[in-house]
């Protein structure tokens, strides 16, 4: 057992997947869960991933050795303010948020000396949300990025790293600022593009829209999967990582304009060269074994 008592604040896709891992591998003596609604708490009890539940986050974290913040990013400041005074000395506070600088900004000021903040981001997910979407294999073979501030207690960092390794993840340490720049490219920009493409299609005249759905296997389908991701989570990601997203969006817009010009001027060489460079990146993704999306058990085969 890694922890006598763990508290999850938020138990959606990511929180419930980690709670399933803790159950499967008997990593926690007691799992306390808090969420925004009673319905979610009842579901967590029904799924067997909570020993106790409370709508009051401060009550859930009492005596916890590890507190995992698994709510949308925009909720973290209020949650940290509420739980801060109830955390036990020596407790570890960690999280799973997709942006790291904002977590440190929102959470750190509410923690007493002797409480260890170890921010983390398991880079794994699906477009589904809620406690029933979780499954323990979600993290298998993926990276978990930890971004502790300099001077953070080494044993606390190692404990969190150990937890994610047991969930099947590989660990990378990174500065929070660097994390947010990297993820702006690998995750935030692709989601923004998918949301835009699908929104553009939703604005078409009715007779065109029908054909878009019918022939979606031509590429559109893959964007609809990404654009089906939770709107609250993604609203918070963009507002929390504004600077890095706007920076990469500026570069993307320039490249898009260059392709637009190449098409207008019949500049096939420019298009060919750009499309050849991108194949190399694809080969790199396959070589790094990051090309297959993990599927919930019932979707496998
Ligand atoms: P989710 O499935 O939508 O679940 C969110 C959970 O947070 C729900 O249990 C919700 O409770 C709870 N919650 C919402 N507001 C709250 C509040 N004010 N106080 C307490 N609990 C609250 O979300 P998720 O996909 O697991 O994402 C959670 C975090 O993981 C986000 O920060 C996200 O950036 C990060 N992340 C997500 C992915 C992904 O692919 N989804 C991947 C990596 C990291 P109710 O159901 O009662 O509202």
CSV table of N, CA, C and O and ligand atoms in Angstrom, one decimal, residues 9-15 34-37 40 70-73 75 79 96-98 121-122 124-126 128-130 230 233 237, ligand 1:
chain,number,residue,atom,x,y,z
A,9,UNK,N,-10.5,15.1,-5.4
A,9,UNK,CA,-11.4,16.2,-5.6
A,9,UNK,C,-11.7,16.2,-7.1
A,9,UNK,O,-10.9,16.7,-7.9
A,10,UNK,N,-12.9,15.8,-7.5
A,10,UNK,CA,-13.2,15.6,-8.9
A,10,UNK,C,-12.9,14.1,-9.2
A,10,UNK,O,-11.8,13.6,-8.9
A,11,UNK,N,-13.9,13.5,-9.8
A,11,UNK,CA,-13.7,12.0,-10.1
A,11,UNK,C,-14.4,11.7,-11.5
A,11,UNK,O,-15.3,10.9,-11.7
A,12,UNK,N,-13.8,12.4,-12.5
A,12,UNK,CA,-14.3,12.2,-13.9
A,12,UNK,C,-13.4,11.2,-14.6
A,12,UNK,O,-13.0,10.2,-14.0
A,13,UNK,N,-13.2,11.4,-15.9
A,13,UNK,CA,-12.4,10.4,-16.7
A,13,UNK,C,-11.1,10.1,-16.0
A,13,UNK,O,-10.7,8.9,-15.8
A,14,UNK,N,-10.3,11.2,-15.7
A,14,UNK,CA,-8.9,11.0,-15.2
A,14,UNK,C,-8.9,10.5,-13.7
A,14,UNK,O,-8.3,9.5,-13.4
A,15,UNK,N,-9.7,11.2,-12.9
A,15,UNK,CA,-9.7,10.8,-11.5
A,15,UNK,C,-10.2,9.4,-11.3
A,15,UNK,O,-9.6,8.6,-10.5
A,34,UNK,N,-14.6,13.7,-3.4
A,34,UNK,CA,-15.5,14.9,-3.4
A,34,UNK,C,-15.7,15.3,-4.8
A,34,UNK,O,-14.8,15.2,-5.7
A,35,UNK,N,-16.9,15.7,-5.2
A,35,UNK,CA,-17.2,16.3,-6.5
A,35,UNK,C,-18.2,17.4,-6.4
A,35,UNK,O,-18.6,17.7,-5.2
A,36,UNK,N,-18.7,17.9,-7.5
A,36,UNK,CA,-19.6,19.0,-7.4
A,36,UNK,C,-21.1,18.6,-7.2
A,36,UNK,O,-21.8,19.2,-6.5
A,37,UNK,N,-21.4,17.4,-7.7
A,37,UNK,CA,-22.8,16.9,-7.6
A,37,UNK,C,-22.9,15.6,-6.8
A,37,UNK,O,-22.0,14.7,-6.9
A,40,UNK,N,-22.6,12.3,-9.1
A,40,UNK,CA,-21.3,11.8,-9.4
A,40,UNK,C,-20.8,11.0,-8.2
A,40,UNK,O,-20.1,10.0,-8.4
A,70,UNK,N,-8.6,16.6,-9.4
A,70,UNK,CA,-9.0,16.1,-10.7
A,70,UNK,C,-10.2,16.8,-11.3
A,70,UNK,O,-11.0,16.2,-12.0
A,71,UNK,N,-10.4,18.0,-10.9
A,71,UNK,CA,-11.6,18.8,-11.4
A,71,UNK,C,-11.0,19.7,-12.6
A,71,UNK,O,-9.8,19.8,-12.8
A,72,UNK,N,-11.9,20.3,-13.3
A,72,UNK,CA,-11.5,21.2,-14.4
A,72,UNK,C,-10.6,22.3,-13.8
A,72,UNK,O,-10.8,22.7,-12.7
A,73,UNK,N,-9.7,22.8,-14.7
A,73,UNK,CA,-8.6,23.8,-14.2
A,73,UNK,C,-9.3,25.0,-13.5
A,73,UNK,O,-8.7,25.5,-12.5
A,75,UNK,N,-11.6,25.4,-11.6
A,75,UNK,CA,-12.2,25.2,-10.3
A,75,UNK,C,-11.1,25.1,-9.2
A,75,UNK,O,-11.4,25.2,-8.0
A,79,UNK,N,-11.1,25.5,-5.0
A,79,UNK,CA,-10.9,24.2,-4.2
A,79,UNK,C,-9.8,24.3,-3.3
A,79,UNK,O,-9.8,24.0,-2.1
A,96,UNK,N,-3.9,16.6,-11.9
A,96,UNK,CA,-3.8,16.0,-13.2
A,96,UNK,C,-4.0,17.0,-14.3
A,96,UNK,O,-4.2,16.6,-15.5
A,97,UNK,N,-4.0,18.3,-14.0
A,97,UNK,CA,-4.4,19.3,-14.9
A,97,UNK,C,-3.5,19.4,-16.2
A,97,UNK,O,-2.3,19.1,-16.2
A,98,UNK,N,-4.2,19.8,-17.3
A,98,UNK,CA,-3.5,19.8,-18.6
A,98,UNK,C,-2.6,21.1,-18.8
A,98,UNK,O,-1.9,21.2,-19.8
A,121,UNK,N,0.8,15.9,-14.8
A,121,UNK,CA,-0.1,15.8,-16.0
A,121,UNK,C,0.1,14.5,-16.6
A,121,UNK,O,1.1,14.3,-17.4
A,122,UNK,N,-0.9,13.5,-16.4
A,122,UNK,CA,-0.8,12.3,-17.2
A,122,UNK,C,-1.3,12.6,-18.6
A,122,UNK,O,-2.4,13.0,-18.8
A,124,UNK,N,-2.7,11.4,-21.2
A,124,UNK,CA,-3.5,10.3,-21.7
A,124,UNK,C,-4.9,10.7,-21.5
A,124,UNK,O,-5.2,11.5,-20.6
A,125,UNK,N,-5.8,10.3,-22.4
A,125,UNK,CA,-7.2,10.7,-22.3
A,125,UNK,C,-8.0,10.2,-23.4
A,125,UNK,O,-7.5,9.5,-24.3
A,126,UNK,N,-9.3,10.4,-23.3
A,126,UNK,CA,-10.2,10.1,-24.4
A,126,UNK,C,-11.1,11.3,-24.5
A,126,UNK,O,-11.0,12.2,-23.7
A,128,UNK,N,-14.2,11.2,-23.8
A,128,UNK,CA,-15.3,10.9,-22.9
A,128,UNK,C,-15.0,11.6,-21.6
A,128,UNK,O,-13.9,11.8,-21.2
A,129,UNK,N,-16.1,11.9,-20.8
A,129,UNK,CA,-15.9,12.4,-19.5
A,129,UNK,C,-16.9,11.8,-18.5
A,129,UNK,O,-17.8,11.0,-18.8
A,130,UNK,N,-16.6,12.1,-17.2
A,130,UNK,CA,-17.5,11.6,-16.1
A,130,UNK,C,-16.9,10.3,-15.5
A,130,UNK,O,-16.0,9.7,-16.2
A,230,UNK,N,-14.8,17.4,-23.8
A,230,UNK,CA,-15.6,18.2,-22.8
A,230,UNK,C,-15.4,19.7,-23.0
A,230,UNK,O,-14.3,20.2,-22.8
A,233,UNK,N,-13.8,21.5,-19.8
A,233,UNK,CA,-12.4,21.2,-19.6
A,233,UNK,C,-11.6,22.1,-20.6
A,233,UNK,O,-10.6,22.7,-20.3
A,237,UNK,N,-8.7,25.0,-20.3
A,237,UNK,CA,-7.3,24.8,-20.8
A,237,UNK,C,-6.9,26.1,-21.6
A,237,UNK,O,-5.8,26.6,-21.4
B,1,LIG,P1,-14.4,15.2,-16.2
B,1,LIG,O1,-14.5,13.8,-16.7
B,1,LIG,O2,-15.2,16.3,-16.8
B,1,LIG,O3,-14.6,15.3,-14.6
B,1,LIG,C1,-14.5,16.4,-13.8
B,1,LIG,C2,-14.8,16.1,-12.4
B,1,LIG,O4,-14.5,17.3,-11.6
B,1,LIG,C3,-16.2,15.7,-12.1
B,1,LIG,O5,-16.2,14.7,-11.1
B,1,LIG,C4,-16.8,16.9,-11.6
B,1,LIG,O6,-17.9,16.7,-10.6
B,1,LIG,C5,-15.7,17.5,-10.8
B,1,LIG,N1,-15.8,19.0,-10.6
B,1,LIG,C6,-16.2,19.9,-11.4
B,1,LIG,N2,-16.2,21.1,-10.8
B,1,LIG,C7,-15.9,20.9,-9.5
B,1,LIG,C8,-15.7,21.7,-8.4
B,1,LIG,N3,-15.9,23.0,-8.4
B,1,LIG,N4,-15.4,21.1,-7.2
B,1,LIG,C9,-15.2,19.8,-7.1
B,1,LIG,N5,-15.3,19.0,-8.2
B,1,LIG,C10,-15.6,19.5,-9.4
B,1,LIG,O7,-12.9,15.8,-16.3
B,1,LIG,P2,-11.5,15.0,-16.7
B,1,LIG,O8,-11.5,14.7,-18.2
B,1,LIG,O9,-11.3,13.9,-15.8
B,1,LIG,O10,-10.5,16.2,-16.5
B,1,LIG,C11,-10.1,16.5,-15.2
B,1,LIG,C12,-8.7,17.2,-15.2
B,1,LIG,O11,-7.8,16.3,-15.9
B,1,LIG,C13,-8.7,18.5,-16.0
B,1,LIG,O12,-8.0,19.5,-15.3
B,1,LIG,C14,-8.0,18.2,-17.3
B,1,LIG,O13,-7.3,19.3,-17.7
B,1,LIG,C15,-7.1,17.1,-16.9
B,1,LIG,N6,-6.8,16.1,-18.0
B,1,LIG,C16,-7.8,15.7,-18.8
B,1,LIG,C17,-7.6,14.8,-19.8
B,1,LIG,C18,-8.6,14.3,-20.8
B,1,LIG,O14,-8.3,13.7,-21.8
B,1,LIG,N7,-9.9,14.4,-20.4
B,1,LIG,C19,-6.2,14.3,-20.0
B,1,LIG,C20,-5.2,14.7,-19.1
B,1,LIG,C21,-5.6,15.6,-18.1
B,1,LIG,P3,-19.4,16.6,-11.2
B,1,LIG,O15,-19.5,15.5,-12.1
B,1,LIG,O16,-20.2,16.4,-9.9
B,1,LIG,O17,-19.7,18.0,-11.8
